[in-house]
PDB file of C-alpha atoms in Angstrom:
ATOM      1  CA  MET P   7       5.175  22.485 -14.173  1.00 42.00           C
ATOM      2  CA  LYS P   8       7.375  21.332 -11.328  1.00 47.00           C
ATOM      3  CA  ARG P   9       7.503  17.637 -10.421  1.00 49.00           C
ATOM      4  CA  PRO P  10       8.212  17.323  -6.685  1.00 50.00           C
ATOM      5  CA  ALA P  11       9.417  13.714  -6.761  1.00 48.00           C
ATOM      6  CA  ARG P  12      12.029  14.491  -9.419  1.00 50.00           C
ATOM      7  CA  ASP P  13      13.150  17.824  -7.970  1.00 50.00           C
ATOM      8  CA  GLU P  14      13.312  16.619  -4.358  1.00 57.00           C
ATOM      9  CA  ASP P  15      16.513  17.513  -2.547  1.00 63.00           C
ATOM     10  CA  PRO P  16      18.618  14.320  -2.542  1.00 63.00           C
ATOM     11  CA  ASP P  17      20.227  15.314   0.770  1.00 64.00           C
ATOM     12  CA  ARG P  18      16.820  15.372   2.445  1.00 69.00           C
ATOM     13  CA  LEU P  19      15.923  11.934   1.077  1.00 70.00           C
ATOM     14  CA  TYR P  20      19.278  10.607   2.259  1.00 63.00           C
ATOM     15  CA  THR P  21      18.548  11.958   5.732  1.00 67.00           C
ATOM     16  CA  VAL P  22      14.971  10.608   5.817  1.00 71.00           C
ATOM     17  CA  THR P  23      16.139   7.076   5.032  1.00 67.00           C
ATOM     18  CA  GLY P  24      19.301   7.257   7.117  1.00 65.00           C
ATOM     19  CA  GLY P  25      21.360   6.718   3.986  1.00 63.00           C
ATOM     20  CA  ARG P  26      19.748   3.383   3.195  1.00 70.00           C
ATOM     21  CA  SER P  27      18.561   2.336  -0.233  1.00 63.00           C
ATOM     22  CA  ARG P  28      16.708  -0.691   1.194  1.00 65.00           C
ATOM     23  CA  SER P  29      15.028  -1.516   4.438  1.00 62.00           C
ATOM     24  CA  GLY P  30      16.449  -4.376   6.419  1.00 61.00           C
ATOM     25  CA  ALA P  31      13.074  -5.944   7.059  1.00 60.00           C
ATOM     26  CA  GLY P  32      10.246  -6.484   4.658  1.00 58.00           C
ATOM     27  CA  ALA P  33      10.413  -3.570   2.230  1.00 55.00           C
ATOM     28  CA  ASP P  34      10.021  -6.096  -0.590  1.00 64.00           C
ATOM     29  CA  ALA P  35       6.579  -6.876   0.830  1.00 72.00           C
ATOM     30  CA  PHE P  36       5.320  -3.474  -0.291  1.00 80.00           C
ATOM     31  CA  ASP P  37       4.188  -2.854  -3.830  1.00 81.00           C
ATOM     32  CA  LEU P  38       2.107   0.107  -5.014  1.00 84.00           C
ATOM     33  CA  VAL P  39      -1.273  -1.350  -4.025  1.00 85.00           C
ATOM     34  CA  THR P  40      -0.316  -2.941  -0.702  1.00 85.00           C
ATOM     35  CA  LEU P  41      -2.709  -1.711   1.979  1.00 89.00           C
ATOM     36  CA  VAL P  42      -1.096  -0.444   5.158  1.00 90.00           C
ATOM     37  CA  VAL P  43      -2.854  -0.022   8.518  1.00 91.00           C
ATOM     38  CA  SER P  44      -1.281   1.499  11.625  1.00 92.00           C
ATOM     39  CA  GLU P  45      -1.353  -0.625  14.751  1.00 90.00           C
ATOM     40  CA  SER P  46      -0.286   2.118  17.167  1.00 88.00           C
ATOM     41  CA  ALA P  47      -0.340   5.858  17.594  1.00 89.00           C
ATOM     42  CA  PRO P  48       2.774   7.957  16.960  1.00 89.00           C
ATOM     43  CA  LYS P  49       5.129   8.202  19.946  1.00 89.00           C
ATOM     44  CA  PRO P  50       6.947  11.364  21.064  1.00 89.00           C
ATOM     45  CA  GLY P  51      10.454  11.572  19.608  1.00 86.00           C
ATOM     46  CA  MET P  52       9.538   9.471  16.585  1.00 86.00           C
ATOM     47  CA  GLN P  53      10.843  10.489  13.138  1.00 86.00           C
ATOM     48  CA  SER P  54       8.273  12.887  11.667  1.00 86.00           C
ATOM     49  CA  GLU P  55       7.763  10.801   8.509  1.00 88.00           C
ATOM     50  CA  HIS P  56       7.085   7.678  10.583  1.00 89.00           C
ATOM     51  CA  ALA P  57       4.580   9.599  12.696  1.00 92.00           C
ATOM     52  CA  SER P  58       2.876  10.947   9.561  1.00 91.00           C
ATOM     53  CA  ILE P  59       2.539   7.446   8.140  1.00 92.00           C
ATOM     54  CA  LEU P  60       0.931   6.201  11.357  1.00 93.00           C
ATOM     55  CA  ARG P  61      -1.546   9.094  11.319  1.00 93.00           C
ATOM     56  CA  ILE P  62      -2.438   8.639   7.639  1.00 93.00           C
ATOM     57  CA  CYS P  63      -2.846   4.866   7.986  1.00 91.00           C
ATOM     58  CA  ARG P  64      -5.564   4.842  10.621  1.00 92.00           C
ATOM     59  CA  TYR P  65      -7.644   3.331   7.821  1.00 91.00           C
ATOM     60  CA  PRO P  66      -6.226   1.026   5.109  1.00 91.00           C
ATOM     61  CA  THR P  67      -4.128   3.141   2.755  1.00 92.00           C
ATOM     62  CA  ALA P  68      -2.246   2.066  -0.372  1.00 92.00           C
ATOM     63  CA  VAL P  69       1.506   2.637  -0.566  1.00 91.00           C
ATOM     64  CA  VAL P  70       1.089   4.849  -3.628  1.00 92.00           C
ATOM     65  CA  GLU P  71      -1.394   7.046  -1.725  1.00 93.00           C
ATOM     66  CA  LEU P  72       1.054   7.354   1.159  1.00 94.00           C
ATOM     67  CA  ALA P  73       3.815   8.462  -1.189  1.00 90.00           C
ATOM     68  CA  SER P  74       1.505  11.067  -2.681  1.00 92.00           C
ATOM     69  CA  ASP P  75       0.316  12.347   0.699  1.00 92.00           C
ATOM     70  CA  LEU P  76       3.868  12.566   2.048  1.00 90.00           C
ATOM     71  CA  GLY P  77       5.321  14.022  -1.153  1.00 89.00           C
ATOM     72  CA  LEU P  78       8.066  11.403  -1.146  1.00 88.00           C
ATOM     73  CA  PRO P  79       9.178   8.873  -3.768  1.00 87.00           C
ATOM     74  CA  VAL P  80       7.672   5.400  -3.402  1.00 87.00           C
ATOM     75  CA  SER P  81      11.140   3.921  -2.866  1.00 83.00           C
ATOM     76  CA  VAL P  82      11.671   6.107   0.201  1.00 85.00           C
ATOM     77  CA  VAL P  83       8.192   5.328   1.564  1.00 88.00           C
ATOM     78  CA  ARG P  84       8.880   1.597   1.186  1.00 89.00           C
ATOM     79  CA  ILE P  85      12.009   1.951   3.346  1.00 87.00           C
ATOM     80  CA  LEU P  86      10.058   3.836   6.011  1.00 88.00           C
ATOM     81  CA  LEU P  87       7.275   1.237   5.911  1.00 89.00           C
ATOM     82  CA  GLY P  88       9.831  -1.538   6.346  1.00 87.00           C
ATOM     83  CA  ASP P  89      11.056   0.178   9.520  1.00 86.00           C
ATOM     84  CA  LEU P  90       7.527   0.426  10.898  1.00 89.00           C
ATOM     85  CA  LEU P  91       6.717  -3.170   9.942  1.00 89.00           C
ATOM     86  CA  ALA P  92       9.837  -4.436  11.708  1.00 86.00           C
ATOM     87  CA  ALA P  93       8.821  -2.472  14.819  1.00 87.00           C
ATOM     88  CA  GLY P  94       5.305  -3.955  14.715  1.00 87.00           C
ATOM     89  CA  ARG P  95       3.679  -0.535  14.314  1.00 90.00           C
ATOM     90  CA  ILE P  96       1.883  -1.363  11.042  1.00 90.00           C
ATOM     91  CA  THR P  97       0.368  -4.320   9.255  1.00 88.00           C
ATOM     92  CA  ALA P  98       0.411  -4.723   5.508  1.00 87.00           C
ATOM     93  CA  ARG P  99      -1.677  -6.827   3.163  1.00 85.00           C
ATOM     94  CA  HIS P 100      -2.529  -6.962  -0.488  1.00 80.00           C
ATOM     95  CA  PRO P 101      -6.084  -6.120  -1.500  1.00 75.00           C
ATOM     96  CA  ARG P 102      -8.230  -9.227  -1.608  1.00 67.00           C
ATOM     97  CA  THR P 103      -8.933 -10.573  -5.024  1.00 62.00           C
ATOM     98  CA  PRO P 104     -11.644 -13.191  -5.412  1.00 58.00           C
ATOM     99  CA  ASP P 105     -10.589 -16.570  -6.650  1.00 59.00           C
ATOM    100  CA  VAL P 106     -11.569 -17.043 -10.269  1.00 53.00           C
ATOM    101  CA  ALA P 107     -13.569 -20.165  -9.444  1.00 52.00           C
ATOM    102  CA  ASP P 108     -15.554 -18.286  -6.795  1.00 62.00           C
ATOM    103  CA  ALA P 109     -16.311 -15.420  -9.183  1.00 67.00           C
ATOM    104  CA  LEU P 110     -17.879 -17.641 -11.860  1.00 70.00           C
ATOM    105  CA  PRO P 111     -21.488 -18.813 -11.538  1.00 76.00           C
ATOM    106  CA  ASP P 112     -22.353 -22.476 -11.224  1.00 79.00           C
ATOM    107  CA  PRO P 113     -22.388 -24.155 -14.690  1.00 83.00           C
ATOM    108  CA  GLU P 114     -25.743 -25.822 -13.940  1.00 87.00           C
ATOM    109  CA  ILE P 115     -27.383 -22.431 -13.392  1.00 87.00           C
ATOM    110  CA  LEU P 116     -25.946 -21.200 -16.692  1.00 85.00           C
ATOM    111  CA  LYS P 117     -27.379 -24.242 -18.484  1.00 88.00           C
ATOM    112  CA  GLN P 118     -30.803 -23.589 -16.970  1.00 89.00           C
ATOM    113  CA  VAL P 119     -30.663 -19.943 -18.057  1.00 89.00           C
ATOM    114  CA  LEU P 120     -29.680 -20.988 -21.573  1.00 88.00           C
ATOM    115  CA  VAL P 121     -32.597 -23.476 -21.744  1.00 89.00           C
ATOM    116  CA  GLY P 122     -34.955 -20.770 -20.476  1.00 87.00           C
ATOM    117  CA  LEU P 123     -33.752 -18.291 -23.119  1.00 87.00           C
ATOM    118  CA  ARG P 124     -34.176 -20.847 -25.895  1.00 88.00           C
ATOM    119  CA  ASN P 125     -37.746 -21.528 -24.755  1.00 87.00           C
ATOM    120  CA  LEU P 126     -38.655 -17.846 -25.187  1.00 81.00           C
TER     121      LEU P 126
END
Protein backbone atom coordinates (compact mmCIF):
# COMPACT_ATOMS: atom_id res chain seq x y z
CA MET A 1 0.00 0.00 0.00
CA LYS A 2 1.32 3.41 -0.95
CA ARG A 3 1.25 6.23 1.60
CA PRO A 4 0.87 9.55 -0.25
CA ALA A 5 2.11 11.78 2.56
CA ARG A 6 5.36 9.82 2.88
CA ASP A 7 5.96 9.36 -0.85
CA GLU A 8 5.10 12.95 -1.80
CA ASP A 9 7.64 14.61 -4.07
CA PRO A 10 9.71 16.88 -1.80
CA ASP A 11 10.29 19.33 -4.67
CA ARG A 12 6.55 19.86 -5.01
CA LEU A 13 6.14 20.49 -1.28
CA TYR A 14 9.04 22.94 -1.40
CA THR A 15 7.33 24.78 -4.25
CA VAL A 16 3.90 24.80 -2.55
CA THR A 17 5.31 26.42 0.59
CA GLY A 18 7.74 28.69 -1.23
CA GLY A 19 10.62 26.97 0.53
CA ARG A 20 9.36 27.85 3.99
CA SER A 21 9.22 25.43 6.90
CA ARG A 22 7.09 27.85 8.96
CA SER A 23 4.57 30.52 8.21
CA GLY A 24 5.42 34.02 9.27
CA ALA A 25 2.03 34.64 10.82
CA GLY A 26 0.02 32.40 13.04
CA ALA A 27 0.82 28.87 11.89
CA ASP A 28 1.29 27.95 15.56
CA ALA A 29 -2.40 28.74 16.05
CA PHE A 30 -3.35 25.65 14.05
CA ASP A 31 -3.43 22.23 15.62
CA LEU A 32 -5.14 19.15 14.17
CA VAL A 33 -8.64 20.00 15.43
CA THR A 34 -8.64 23.75 14.81
CA LEU A 35 -11.72 24.65 12.78
CA VAL A 36 -11.11 26.84 9.75
CA VAL A 37 -13.76 28.88 7.92
CA SER A 38 -13.16 30.85 4.73
CA GLU A 39 -14.09 34.52 4.83
CA SER A 40 -13.80 35.14 1.08
CA ALA A 41 -14.04 33.37 -2.23
CA PRO A 42 -10.92 32.40 -4.17
CA LYS A 43 -9.52 35.17 -6.38
CA PRO A 44 -8.15 34.70 -9.91
CA GLY A 45 -4.38 34.21 -9.92
CA MET A 46 -4.36 32.78 -6.41
CA GLN A 47 -2.14 29.76 -5.64
CA SER A 48 -4.23 26.66 -6.39
CA GLU A 49 -3.78 25.20 -2.89
CA HIS A 50 -4.96 28.45 -1.29
CA ALA A 51 -8.00 28.49 -3.57
CA SER A 52 -8.76 24.85 -2.72
CA ILE A 53 -8.62 25.61 1.00
CA LEU A 54 -11.05 28.50 0.59
CA ARG A 55 -13.47 26.29 -1.35
CA ILE A 56 -13.27 23.41 1.15
CA CYS A 57 -13.69 25.71 4.16
CA ARG A 58 -17.04 27.21 3.25
CA TYR A 59 -18.21 25.36 6.35
CA PRO A 60 -16.03 24.81 9.46
CA THR A 61 -13.39 22.23 8.60
CA ALA A 62 -10.68 20.77 10.83
CA VAL A 63 -7.04 21.14 9.80
CA VAL A 64 -6.60 17.37 9.68
CA GLU A 65 -9.56 17.09 7.28
CA LEU A 66 -8.05 19.77 5.06
CA ALA A 67 -4.75 17.90 4.91
CA SER A 68 -6.59 14.73 3.96
CA ASP A 69 -8.71 16.43 1.30
CA LEU A 70 -5.70 18.18 -0.22
CA GLY A 71 -3.42 15.15 0.03
CA LEU A 72 -0.74 17.24 1.71
CA PRO A 73 1.12 16.83 5.01
CA VAL A 74 -0.37 18.73 7.95
CA SER A 75 2.83 20.77 8.29
CA VAL A 76 2.42 22.10 4.75
CA VAL A 77 -1.29 22.84 5.27
CA ARG A 78 -0.45 24.79 8.44
CA ILE A 79 1.93 27.02 6.45
CA LEU A 80 -0.74 27.64 3.81
CA LEU A 81 -3.33 28.39 6.50
CA GLY A 82 -0.95 30.87 8.12
CA ASP A 83 -0.72 32.71 4.79
CA LEU A 84 -4.50 32.87 4.47
CA LEU A 85 -4.93 33.94 8.09
CA ALA A 86 -2.42 36.77 7.65
CA ALA A 87 -4.32 37.91 4.55
CA GLY A 88 -7.63 37.87 6.44
CA ARG A 89 -9.14 35.26 4.11
CA ILE A 90 -9.91 32.71 6.85
CA THR A 91 -10.80 32.61 10.52
CA ALA A 92 -9.68 29.86 12.84
CA ARG A 93 -10.98 28.70 16.20
CA HIS A 94 -10.75 25.68 18.41
CA PRO A 95 -13.88 23.59 18.87
CA ARG A 96 -15.85 24.77 21.88
CA THR A 97 -15.53 22.64 24.94
CA PRO A 98 -17.97 23.19 27.78
CA ASP A 99 -16.54 24.34 31.06
CA VAL A 100 -16.44 21.50 33.55
CA ALA A 101 -18.53 23.46 36.04
CA ASP A 102 -21.22 24.06 33.42
CA ALA A 103 -21.32 20.38 32.46
CA LEU A 104 -22.02 19.14 36.00
CA PRO A 105 -25.55 19.24 37.42
CA ASP A 106 -26.40 21.35 40.44
CA PRO A 107 -25.41 19.52 43.68
CA GLU A 108 -28.81 20.30 45.25
CA ILE A 109 -30.60 18.46 42.44
CA LEU A 110 -28.31 15.46 42.93
CA LYS A 111 -29.11 15.42 46.65
CA GLN A 112 -32.84 15.49 45.90
CA VAL A 113 -32.46 12.60 43.44
CA LEU A 114 -30.50 10.61 46.01
CA VAL A 115 -33.20 11.21 48.67
CA GLY A 116 -35.87 10.17 46.17
CA LEU A 117 -34.01 6.95 45.31
CA ARG A 118 -33.57 6.08 48.98
CA ASN A 119 -37.31 6.56 49.56
CA LEU A 120 -38.12 3.94 46.91
